[in-house]
Coordinates of C-alpha atoms in Angstrom, one line a residue:
A1 CA 0.0 0.0 0.0
N2 CA 2.8 2.3 0.7
E3 CA 4.5 1.4 -2.5
F4 CA 1.5 2.0 -4.8
P5 CA 1.1 5.6 -4.0
S6 CA 4.8 6.2 -4.4
A7 CA 4.6 4.5 -7.8
L8 CA 1.7 6.7 -8.8
K9 CA 3.6 9.8 -7.6
G10 CA 6.6 8.7 -9.7
Q11 CA 4.5 8.2 -12.8
A12 CA 2.9 11.5 -12.4
A13 CA 6.2 13.2 -12.0
I14 CA 7.4 11.5 -15.1
H15 CA 4.3 12.6 -17.0
N16 CA 4.9 16.1 -15.8
V17 CA 8.4 16.1 -17.0
K18 CA 7.4 14.6 -20.4
V19 CA 5.1 17.4 -21.4
K20 CA 7.7 20.0 -21.7
P21 CA 10.1 18.1 -24.0
K22 CA 7.3 17.4 -26.5
A23 CA 6.6 21.1 -27.0
A24 CA 10.3 21.9 -27.3
V25 CA 10.8 19.1 -29.8
L26 CA 8.0 20.3 -32.0
N27 CA 9.3 23.9 -32.1
M28 CA 12.8 22.6 -32.9
L29 CA 11.4 20.5 -35.7
K30 CA 9.6 23.4 -37.3
R31 CA 12.7 25.5 -37.2
L32 CA 14.8 22.7 -38.7
D33 CA 12.2 22.3 -41.5
K34 CA 12.6 26.0 -42.3
I35 CA 16.4 25.7 -42.4
R36 CA 16.2 22.6 -44.5
F37 CA 14.0 24.1 -47.2
R38 CA 16.3 27.1 -47.6
G39 CA 19.3 25.0 -48.9
P40 CA 19.5 22.1 -51.3
K41 CA 17.3 19.0 -50.9
R42 CA 18.1 16.4 -48.2
D43 CA 18.6 13.7 -50.9
D44 CA 21.6 15.7 -52.2
F45 CA 23.7 15.1 -49.1
L46 CA 25.5 11.9 -48.0
D47 CA 24.1 9.5 -45.5
L48 CA 24.8 10.3 -41.9
P49 CA 27.0 7.4 -41.2
E50 CA 29.1 8.2 -44.3
S51 CA 29.3 11.9 -43.6
P52 CA 32.9 13.0 -43.2
T53 CA 32.0 15.9 -41.0
G54 CA 30.6 13.9 -38.1
S55 CA 32.9 14.4 -35.1
D56 CA 33.2 12.4 -31.9
T57 CA 31.4 15.1 -30.0
E58 CA 28.4 14.8 -32.3
C59 CA 28.4 11.1 -31.9
S60 CA 28.7 11.4 -28.1
D61 CA 25.5 13.4 -28.1
D62 CA 23.6 10.2 -28.3
I63 CA 25.1 9.0 -25.0
L64 CA 24.4 12.3 -23.3
L65 CA 20.9 12.6 -24.6
R66 CA 19.9 9.1 -23.4
P67 CA 18.5 9.1 -19.9
R68 CA 20.4 7.1 -17.3
P69 CA 18.2 4.5 -15.7
S70 CA 18.0 4.8 -12.0
I71 CA 18.0 2.0 -9.4
R72 CA 14.2 2.3 -9.1
D73 CA 13.7 2.1 -12.8
S74 CA 15.8 -1.0 -12.9
D75 CA 13.8 -2.5 -10.2
E76 CA 10.5 -1.6 -11.9
Q77 CA 11.8 -3.2 -15.1
R78 CA 12.6 -6.3 -13.3
D79 CA 9.2 -6.2 -11.8
P80 CA 6.9 -7.8 -14.4
A81 CA 3.8 -6.9 -12.5
G82 CA 4.4 -3.1 -12.7
F83 CA 2.4 -1.7 -15.6
G84 CA 3.5 1.8 -15.0
T85 CA 7.1 0.8 -15.4
L86 CA 6.3 -0.6 -18.9
S87 CA 4.5 2.6 -20.1
V88 CA 7.3 4.7 -18.8
M89 CA 9.8 2.7 -20.7
Q90 CA 7.8 2.9 -23.9
D91 CA 7.6 6.7 -23.5
L92 CA 11.3 6.9 -22.9
R93 CA 12.0 4.9 -26.1
S94 CA 9.7 7.1 -28.2
E95 CA 11.4 10.2 -26.8
S96 CA 14.8 8.7 -27.6
E97 CA 13.7 8.0 -31.2
R98 CA 12.5 11.6 -31.5
L99 CA 15.8 12.8 -30.1
N100 CA 17.6 10.7 -32.6
E101 CA 15.5 12.3 -35.4
V102 CA 16.3 15.7 -34.1
K103 CA 19.9 14.8 -34.1
G104 CA 19.7 13.8 -37.8
H105 CA 18.0 17.1 -38.6
L106 CA 20.7 18.9 -36.8
E107 CA 23.4 17.1 -38.7
I108 CA 21.7 17.9 -42.0
A109 CA 21.4 21.5 -41.0
L110 CA 25.1 21.6 -40.2
L111 CA 26.0 20.0 -43.5
E112 CA 23.8 22.5 -45.3
K113 CA 25.5 25.3 -43.4
H114 CA 28.9 23.9 -44.4
F115 CA 28.0 23.7 -48.1
L116 CA 26.5 27.2 -48.1
Q117 CA 29.6 28.6 -46.5
E118 CA 31.7 26.9 -49.2
E119 CA 29.6 28.3 -52.0
L120 CA 29.7 31.8 -50.4
R121 CA 33.5 31.6 -50.2
K122 CA 33.7 30.5 -53.9
L123 CA 31.4 33.4 -54.9
R124 CA 33.5 35.8 -53.0
E125 CA 36.6 34.5 -54.7
E126 CA 35.1 34.7 -58.1
T127 CA 33.6 38.1 -57.9
N128 CA 36.4 39.7 -56.0
V129 CA 34.1 41.8 -53.8
E130 CA 37.0 43.2 -51.8
T131 CA 38.8 44.3 -55.0
L132 CA 35.7 46.0 -56.3
K133 CA 35.1 47.7 -53.0
Q134 CA 38.7 49.0 -53.1
E135 CA 38.3 50.3 -56.7
L136 CA 35.0 51.9 -55.8
E137 CA 36.7 53.7 -52.9
R138 CA 39.5 54.9 -55.1
E139 CA 37.0 56.2 -57.7
R140 CA 35.2 58.0 -54.9
S141 CA 38.4 59.6 -53.7
R142 CA 39.3 60.7 -57.3
R143 CA 35.8 62.2 -57.8
L144 CA 36.2 64.2 -54.6
D145 CA 39.6 65.4 -55.7
L146 CA 38.2 66.5 -59.1
E147 CA 35.4 68.3 -57.4
Q148 CA 37.9 70.1 -55.2
K149 CA 39.9 71.1 -58.3
M150 CA 36.9 72.2 -60.3
K151 CA 35.7 74.5 -57.6
G152 CA 38.6 76.8 -58.6
F153 CA 37.3 77.0 -62.2
D154 CA 33.7 77.8 -61.4
W155 CA 34.2 81.5 -62.0
L156 CA 35.8 80.8 -65.4
Y157 CA 32.8 78.7 -66.4
D158 CA 30.3 81.2 -65.2
R159 CA 32.0 83.9 -67.5
F160 CA 32.9 81.8 -70.6
G161 CA 30.7 78.8 -70.3
V162 CA 28.2 80.1 -72.8
Y163 CA 30.9 80.5 -75.4
I164 CA 32.4 77.1 -74.7
E165 CA 29.0 75.5 -75.2
D166 CA 28.9 77.0 -78.7
F167 CA 32.0 74.9 -79.7
R168 CA 30.4 71.6 -78.7
F169 CA 30.2 69.3 -81.8
Q170 CA 26.8 67.9 -82.5
P171 CA 25.6 65.6 -85.3
E172 CA 24.1 67.5 -88.2
E173 CA 20.4 67.0 -88.5
N174 CA 19.3 66.3 -92.1
T175 CA 15.8 67.8 -92.2
V176 CA 13.8 67.5 -95.4
E177 CA 11.7 70.5 -96.1
A178 CA 8.1 69.7 -97.0
E179 CA 7.2 70.9 -100.5
E180 CA 4.1 72.9 -101.0
P181 CA 1.4 71.6 -103.4
L182 CA 1.0 73.3 -106.8
S183 CA -1.4 76.1 -106.5
A184 CA -2.3 78.8 -109.1
K185 CA -2.8 81.4 -106.4
R186 CA 0.5 80.6 -104.7
L187 CA 2.2 80.6 -108.1
T188 CA 0.9 84.1 -108.9
E189 CA 1.9 85.4 -105.5
N190 CA 5.4 84.1 -105.9
M191 CA 5.8 85.6 -109.3
R192 CA 4.7 89.0 -107.9
R193 CA 7.1 88.7 -105.0
L194 CA 10.0 87.8 -107.3
K195 CA 9.2 90.8 -109.5
W196 CA 9.0 93.3 -106.7
S197 CA 12.1 91.9 -105.0
A198 CA 14.2 92.2 -108.1
R199 CA 13.1 95.7 -108.9
P200 CA 15.9 97.5 -106.9
V201 CA 18.5 95.5 -108.8
T202 CA 16.9 96.0 -112.2
N203 CA 16.5 99.8 -111.5
F204 CA 20.2 100.0 -110.5
L205 CA 21.3 98.2 -113.6
R206 CA 19.1 100.4 -115.8
N207 CA 20.4 103.6 -114.3
L208 CA 24.0 102.3 -114.7
S209 CA 23.3 101.5 -118.3
A210 CA 21.7 105.0 -118.8
L211 CA 24.8 106.6 -117.2
S212 CA 27.1 104.7 -119.6
N213 CA 24.9 105.6 -122.6
W214 CA 24.9 109.3 -121.7
H215 CA 21.1 109.3 -121.5
S216 CA 21.3 112.5 -119.5
V217 CA 24.4 114.4 -120.8
Y218 CA 24.7 116.7 -117.8
T219 CA 24.5 113.8 -115.2
S220 CA 26.9 111.6 -117.1
A221 CA 29.4 114.5 -117.6
I222 CA 29.3 115.3 -113.9
A223 CA 29.7 111.7 -112.9
F224 CA 32.6 111.3 -115.4
I225 CA 34.4 114.4 -114.0
I226 CA 34.0 113.3 -110.4
Y227 CA 35.1 109.7 -111.1
M228 CA 38.2 110.6 -113.1
N229 CA 39.3 113.2 -110.5
A230 CA 38.9 110.5 -107.8
A231 CA 40.8 108.0 -109.9
W232 CA 43.6 110.5 -110.6
H233 CA 44.1 111.2 -106.9
G234 CA 43.7 107.5 -106.0
W235 CA 40.4 107.9 -104.3
A236 CA 38.4 105.5 -106.4
I237 CA 37.7 103.0 -103.6
P238 CA 36.8 105.7 -101.1
L239 CA 34.4 107.1 -103.7
F240 CA 32.5 103.8 -104.0
L241 CA 32.4 103.5 -100.2
F242 CA 31.0 107.0 -99.9
L243 CA 28.3 106.2 -102.5
A244 CA 27.3 103.1 -100.6
I245 CA 27.0 105.1 -97.4
L246 CA 25.0 107.8 -99.3
R247 CA 22.6 105.1 -100.6
L248 CA 22.0 103.7 -97.1
S249 CA 21.4 107.2 -95.7
L250 CA 18.8 107.9 -98.4
N251 CA 17.2 104.5 -97.7
Y252 CA 17.0 105.5 -94.0
L253 CA 15.3 108.8 -94.8
I254 CA 12.9 107.1 -97.2
A255 CA 12.1 104.5 -94.4
R256 CA 11.4 107.5 -92.0
G257 CA 8.8 108.9 -94.4
W258 CA 10.8 111.2 -96.6
K259 CA 9.8 111.3 -100.3
I260 CA 13.1 111.1 -102.2
Q261 CA 13.2 110.0 -105.8
W262 CA 16.3 110.3 -107.9
S263 CA 16.8 108.3 -111.1
I264 CA 18.4 108.9 -114.4
V265 CA 15.7 106.9 -116.2
P266 CA 12.2 107.8 -115.1
E267 CA 10.4 104.9 -113.5
V268 CA 7.3 103.7 -115.2
S269 CA 4.6 102.7 -112.8
E270 CA 3.2 99.4 -113.7
P271 CA -0.4 98.6 -113.0
V272 CA -0.9 96.2 -110.1
E273 CA -2.5 93.1 -111.3
P274 CA -5.5 92.1 -109.2
S275 CA -5.2 88.8 -107.5
K276 CA -7.1 86.0 -109.3
E277 CA -9.2 84.1 -106.8
D278 CA -11.5 82.0 -109.0
L279 CA -9.6 80.6 -112.0
T280 CA -10.9 77.9 -114.4
V281 CA -8.9 74.8 -115.2
S282 CA -7.8 76.2 -118.5
E283 CA -6.7 79.5 -117.0
K284 CA -4.7 77.7 -114.3
F285 CA -3.1 75.5 -117.0
Q286 CA -2.2 78.6 -119.1
L287 CA -0.7 80.3 -116.0
V288 CA 1.5 77.2 -115.3
L289 CA 2.6 77.1 -118.9
D290 CA 3.5 80.8 -118.9
V291 CA 5.6 80.4 -115.7
A292 CA 7.2 77.3 -117.2
Q293 CA 8.1 79.2 -120.3
K294 CA 9.7 82.1 -118.3
A295 CA 11.5 79.6 -116.1
Q296 CA 12.7 77.7 -119.2
N297 CA 14.1 80.9 -120.8
L298 CA 15.7 82.1 -117.5
F299 CA 17.3 78.8 -116.8
G300 CA 18.5 78.6 -120.4
K301 CA 20.2 82.0 -120.2
M302 CA 21.9 81.0 -116.9
A303 CA 23.0 77.7 -118.3
D304 CA 24.5 79.5 -121.4
V305 CA 26.5 81.8 -119.2
L306 CA 27.9 79.0 -117.0
E307 CA 28.7 76.8 -120.0
K308 CA 30.5 79.6 -121.7
I309 CA 32.6 80.3 -118.6
K310 CA 33.4 76.6 -118.3
N311 CA 34.4 76.3 -122.0
L312 CA 36.5 79.4 -121.7
F313 CA 38.6 77.9 -118.9
M314 CA 38.6 74.4 -120.4
W315 CA 40.4 75.4 -123.7
V316 CA 37.4 74.5 -125.8
Q317 CA 38.2 77.4 -128.1
P318 CA 42.1 77.6 -127.8
E319 CA 42.4 80.9 -129.7
I320 CA 40.0 82.6 -127.2
T321 CA 41.5 81.1 -124.1
Q322 CA 45.0 81.9 -125.3
K323 CA 44.1 85.7 -125.1
L324 CA 42.9 85.3 -121.6
Y325 CA 46.0 83.3 -120.7
I326 CA 48.3 86.0 -122.0
A327 CA 46.3 88.8 -120.3
L328 CA 46.6 86.9 -116.9
W329 CA 50.4 86.6 -117.4
V330 CA 50.7 90.3 -118.2
A331 CA 48.6 91.2 -115.1
F332 CA 50.7 88.9 -112.9
I333 CA 54.0 90.3 -114.0
S334 CA 52.7 93.9 -113.7
S335 CA 51.5 93.2 -110.2
C336 CA 55.0 91.9 -109.3
V337 CA 56.9 94.8 -110.8
L338 CA 54.7 97.9 -110.5
P339 CA 53.6 99.3 -107.1
Y340 CA 50.1 98.7 -106.1
K341 CA 49.2 102.4 -106.0
L342 CA 50.2 102.8 -109.6
M343 CA 48.3 99.6 -110.5
G344 CA 45.2 100.9 -108.8
F345 CA 45.6 104.2 -110.7
M346 CA 45.9 102.5 -114.0
I347 CA 43.0 100.1 -113.4
G348 CA 40.7 102.9 -112.2
L349 CA 41.6 105.2 -115.1
Y350 CA 41.0 102.4 -117.7
A351 CA 37.7 101.5 -116.0
G352 CA 36.4 105.1 -116.2
I353 CA 37.4 105.5 -119.9
K354 CA 36.0 102.1 -120.8
F355 CA 32.7 102.8 -119.0
F356 CA 32.0 106.3 -120.1
I357 CA 33.6 106.6 -123.5
I358 CA 34.5 103.2 -125.1
D359 CA 31.2 101.5 -124.3
F360 CA 29.3 104.5 -125.5
L361 CA 31.1 104.5 -128.8
F362 CA 30.6 100.7 -129.2
K363 CA 26.9 100.8 -128.4
S364 CA 26.4 103.7 -130.7
C365 CA 28.3 102.0 -133.6
P366 CA 27.5 98.3 -133.7
K367 CA 29.9 97.6 -136.6
L368 CA 32.7 99.2 -134.7
R369 CA 31.9 97.0 -131.8
D370 CA 31.8 93.8 -133.9
K371 CA 35.4 94.6 -135.1
Y372 CA 37.2 96.0 -132.1
D373 CA 35.4 95.1 -128.9
T374 CA 37.6 92.2 -127.9
P375 CA 35.6 91.1 -124.7
Y376 CA 32.3 91.2 -126.7
I377 CA 33.7 89.2 -129.6
M378 CA 35.2 86.6 -127.2
W379 CA 32.0 86.2 -125.3
N380 CA 29.9 85.8 -128.4
S381 CA 32.4 83.4 -129.9
L382 CA 32.3 81.1 -126.9
P383 CA 30.1 78.1 -127.7
T384 CA 27.7 76.4 -125.3
D385 CA 27.4 72.7 -124.9
P386 CA 24.4 72.3 -127.3
Q387 CA 26.3 74.2 -129.9
L388 CA 29.4 72.0 -129.4
K389 CA 27.2 69.0 -129.8
E390 CA 25.7 70.3 -133.0
R391 CA 29.1 71.1 -134.4
S392 CA 30.4 67.6 -133.6
N393 CA 27.3 66.0 -135.2
A394 CA 27.8 68.2 -138.3
T395 CA 31.4 67.2 -138.5
V396 CA 30.5 63.5 -138.3
S397 CA 27.9 63.9 -141.0
R398 CA 30.3 65.6 -143.2
R399 CA 32.8 62.8 -142.8
I400 CA 30.2 60.3 -143.7
Q401 CA 29.4 61.9 -147.0
P402 CA 30.2 59.7 -150.1
V403 CA 33.5 60.3 -151.9
V404 CA 33.1 62.6 -154.8
S405 CA 33.4 60.8 -158.1
R406 CA 35.9 61.6 -160.8
S407 CA 33.2 63.0 -163.1
S408 CA 32.2 65.5 -160.4
L409 CA 35.8 66.4 -159.8
A410 CA 36.0 67.5 -163.4
T411 CA 33.3 70.1 -162.8
I412 CA 35.2 71.8 -159.9
P413 CA 36.7 75.1 -161.2
A414 CA 40.4 75.5 -161.3
G415 CA 42.1 76.9 -158.2
V416 CA 39.4 75.6 -155.9
T417 CA 40.4 72.7 -153.6
R418 CA 38.2 69.8 -152.6
E419 CA 37.9 71.1 -149.1
E420 CA 36.6 74.5 -150.2
E421 CA 34.1 72.9 -152.6
S422 CA 32.8 70.5 -149.9
G423 CA 32.6 73.4 -147.5
R424 CA 30.3 75.3 -149.8
S425 CA 27.6 72.7 -149.9
H426 CA 25.4 71.5 -147.1
S427 CA 24.1 67.9 -147.2
T428 CA 20.8 66.7 -145.7
K429 CA 19.8 63.1 -145.2
K430 CA 18.6 62.9 -148.8
G431 CA 21.3 64.6 -150.7
A432 CA 23.0 68.0 -151.2
F433 CA 21.0 70.9 -149.9
H434 CA 21.1 73.0 -153.1
E435 CA 20.1 70.0 -155.3
I436 CA 17.0 69.2 -153.2
F437 CA 15.6 72.7 -153.3
N438 CA 17.0 73.8 -156.7
L439 CA 19.0 76.7 -155.1
P440 CA 22.4 78.2 -155.9
E441 CA 25.3 76.4 -154.4
N442 CA 26.1 79.3 -152.0
E443 CA 22.7 79.0 -150.3
R444 CA 23.3 77.0 -147.1
P445 CA 21.3 76.8 -143.8
L446 CA 22.3 79.3 -141.1
P447 CA 24.3 77.8 -138.3
V448 CA 21.3 78.1 -135.9
C449 CA 19.2 75.7 -138.1
E450 CA 22.0 73.7 -139.6
N451 CA 20.2 70.5 -138.7
G452 CA 16.7 72.0 -139.3
W453 CA 13.6 72.3 -137.1
R454 CA 11.2 69.5 -137.2
C455 CA 7.7 70.7 -137.9
C456 CA 4.5 70.1 -140.0
L457 CA 3.4 72.3 -142.9
I458 CA -0.3 73.2 -142.9
N459 CA -1.4 74.5 -146.3
R460 CA -4.9 75.7 -145.8
D461 CA -5.4 76.4 -149.5
R462 CA -5.4 72.6 -150.2
K463 CA -8.4 70.4 -149.3
I464 CA -6.8 67.0 -149.9
P465 CA -5.6 65.6 -146.5
T466 CA -2.3 64.4 -148.0
D467 CA -1.5 67.9 -149.2
Y468 CA -3.1 69.7 -146.3
I469 CA -0.5 68.5 -143.7
R470 CA 3.0 67.5 -144.4
N471 CA 5.7 66.5 -141.9
G472 CA 9.3 67.6 -142.5
M473 CA 12.2 69.9 -141.6
L474 CA 12.4 73.7 -141.9
Y475 CA 15.6 75.5 -142.9
V476 CA 16.5 79.2 -143.2
T477 CA 19.2 80.4 -145.5
E478 CA 20.4 83.9 -146.2
N479 CA 17.6 84.5 -148.7
Y480 CA 15.2 81.6 -148.6
L481 CA 12.9 79.7 -146.2
C482 CA 13.0 76.0 -147.2
F483 CA 10.7 73.2 -146.1
E484 CA 11.8 69.6 -146.8
S485 CA 9.0 67.1 -146.7
S486 CA 9.7 63.8 -145.0
S487 CA 7.7 61.9 -147.6
S488 CA 9.8 63.2 -150.6
R489 CA 12.5 61.1 -152.0
S490 CA 16.0 62.0 -152.9
G491 CA 16.3 64.9 -155.2
S492 CA 13.8 67.7 -155.8
S493 CA 10.2 67.1 -155.1
K494 CA 7.0 68.9 -155.6
K495 CA 6.2 68.4 -151.9
N496 CA 9.1 70.5 -150.8
K497 CA 8.4 74.2 -150.3
V498 CA 10.8 77.2 -151.0
I499 CA 9.8 80.7 -150.0
K500 CA 11.8 83.8 -150.7
L501 CA 12.2 86.0 -147.6
V502 CA 11.6 89.1 -149.6
D503 CA 8.2 87.7 -150.7
I504 CA 7.0 87.4 -147.1
T505 CA 4.3 89.9 -146.4
D506 CA 3.5 88.9 -142.8
I507 CA 5.1 86.7 -140.2
Q508 CA 3.8 86.1 -136.7
K509 CA 3.4 83.4 -134.0
Y510 CA 0.4 81.2 -134.5
K511 CA -1.7 79.0 -132.3
V512 CA -3.0 76.1 -134.3
L513 CA -5.7 74.9 -132.0
S514 CA -7.3 77.6 -129.9
V515 CA -8.9 75.1 -127.5
L516 CA -5.6 74.0 -126.2
P517 CA -3.8 76.0 -123.5
G518 CA -0.6 77.8 -124.1
S519 CA 0.6 80.3 -126.7
G520 CA 0.9 77.7 -129.4
M521 CA 3.7 76.1 -131.3
G522 CA 3.3 77.4 -134.8
I523 CA 4.5 80.2 -137.1
S524 CA 2.2 81.8 -139.6
I525 CA 3.8 83.2 -142.9
A526 CA 1.8 85.0 -145.5
T527 CA 3.0 85.4 -149.1
P528 CA 1.3 86.9 -152.2
S529 CA 1.1 83.4 -153.9
T530 CA -1.1 81.9 -151.1
Q531 CA -4.7 83.0 -150.3
K532 CA -4.3 81.9 -146.7
P533 CA -1.0 82.1 -144.7
L534 CA 1.1 79.0 -144.4
V535 CA 1.4 77.5 -140.9
F536 CA 4.5 75.7 -139.7
G537 CA 3.1 74.0 -136.6
A538 CA 4.1 71.5 -133.9
M539 CA 7.5 73.2 -133.5
I540 CA 9.3 72.5 -130.2
H541 CA 11.8 75.3 -130.8
R542 CA 9.1 77.7 -132.1
D543 CA 10.5 80.9 -130.5
E544 CA 14.0 80.2 -131.7
A545 CA 12.8 79.6 -135.2
F546 CA 10.7 82.7 -135.1
E547 CA 13.5 84.9 -134.0
T548 CA 15.9 83.6 -136.6
I549 CA 13.4 84.0 -139.5
F550 CA 12.3 87.5 -138.4
T551 CA 15.9 88.6 -137.9
Q552 CA 17.0 87.4 -141.3
Y553 CA 13.9 88.9 -142.9
M554 CA 14.6 92.3 -141.3
K555 CA 18.2 92.1 -142.4
I556 CA 17.3 91.5 -146.0
M557 CA 14.6 94.1 -146.0
T558 CA 17.1 96.7 -144.7
T559 CA 19.8 96.0 -147.3
A560 CA 19.9 98.2 -150.3
N561 CA 20.0 95.5 -152.9
P562 CA 18.4 92.3 -151.7
E563 CA 19.2 89.2 -153.7
T564 CA 16.3 87.8 -155.8

């Protein structure tokens, strides 16, 4: 009886002691699970008995964790009748198993820690964190040093920083300007703006030309005396500078509201064209054609000037370029030998005499200008690229001409060489020019129309379609206007047309179809032998042909004895 209560008390004490280890074991298991899932899987590690990291102290934990059985426990185990002793032993075994499991988890955690430390060490060795930290510290120290040094230049940047920024190189931006759509209103406005903008330049050139032509005798005489006096004393350049200052002063007074008008040639007030708001399609098309014609003529003149300058310096005409070459050598030697004051005096004196006297004489006497005005002759003799091309084509066509037979050589007069005889005649595609049109041998096409103008002859006196319109080439000689029909064969033909220039009673530009826009592409020529004027239509170079025919016609009409 005394032993049973004591046994119950011992069992209760054991149960009280058992509750606390269960809670601690559960918390430790939860923490170990967290640590285990952070690292690699448990299967990746070696078995615990094979682990090389297991030390003797870790293995001795099993001995320390196992409870030492007391004398009473050994007695209770020996007592087979004690049921409490058996249950206590079972609990102790389950606790030891759990402790062994906790020990395994601890060993796994230690292994995971060891492998993680090894990986961290390898990463540190590969990345060289310490070296990077040292470099970063060095860069920071350099930056601080630079900031300290740059503080001394702040005042310099504050004063000259704006100018330094201007020298910063930036990539060039290629911007494409948007083109405006074609508009008749905008086209008319641009034409008016161009005309008004060019008016000061045109007025200045007109006054300069009037001064050279002695349009106003008193004004030109005063200007000549003032200029020659300034050139004699070496004041030519100060005179031009004073004139420029005077012009700006007058422009200032005009801008302030003063009414100052001085011009040698009186200005003609042109009527202001009203702006055309509502234009029909044909009027717009006609406006575009007029602008295109003006642009074509302007660009043609500019191209002629540039091509002549290019051909002058490229020795296309050696006899002309040779004169320029000698003049440049003379000017170079004179500039090396003579003093510059004397050179300026000579140039200024020559320019005044040339502008006021020589040019006036040459403009008043055209024949004298054609003989002795060297710059004028050189400029007119310089060819353009189209003229060079025509000359080369004419040279090639002359080389292709058939060899003159012996019978024809017998008809050449004595003292005339073969080259002179061949130079007298001009050949077309169908034979000699004078043979086709039954003209004298000295009648040859003018250099402007050496290859002819392609056109169609409209004879309104004929009613048959084959005779009404004929396609062919138009030529102008010194005394005749010749039309070669393309349907005619070699030799003379009735379809060819020859008109004497002296027989022409009227010549004017003609528009074949009035319904079409534009100024037309035809020339109307009236003669006494035709009831209605002949029309040469579909001419691409109509204006050039008209100017050539009209000029040659006026030349013949003004001569005393025109050839018949």
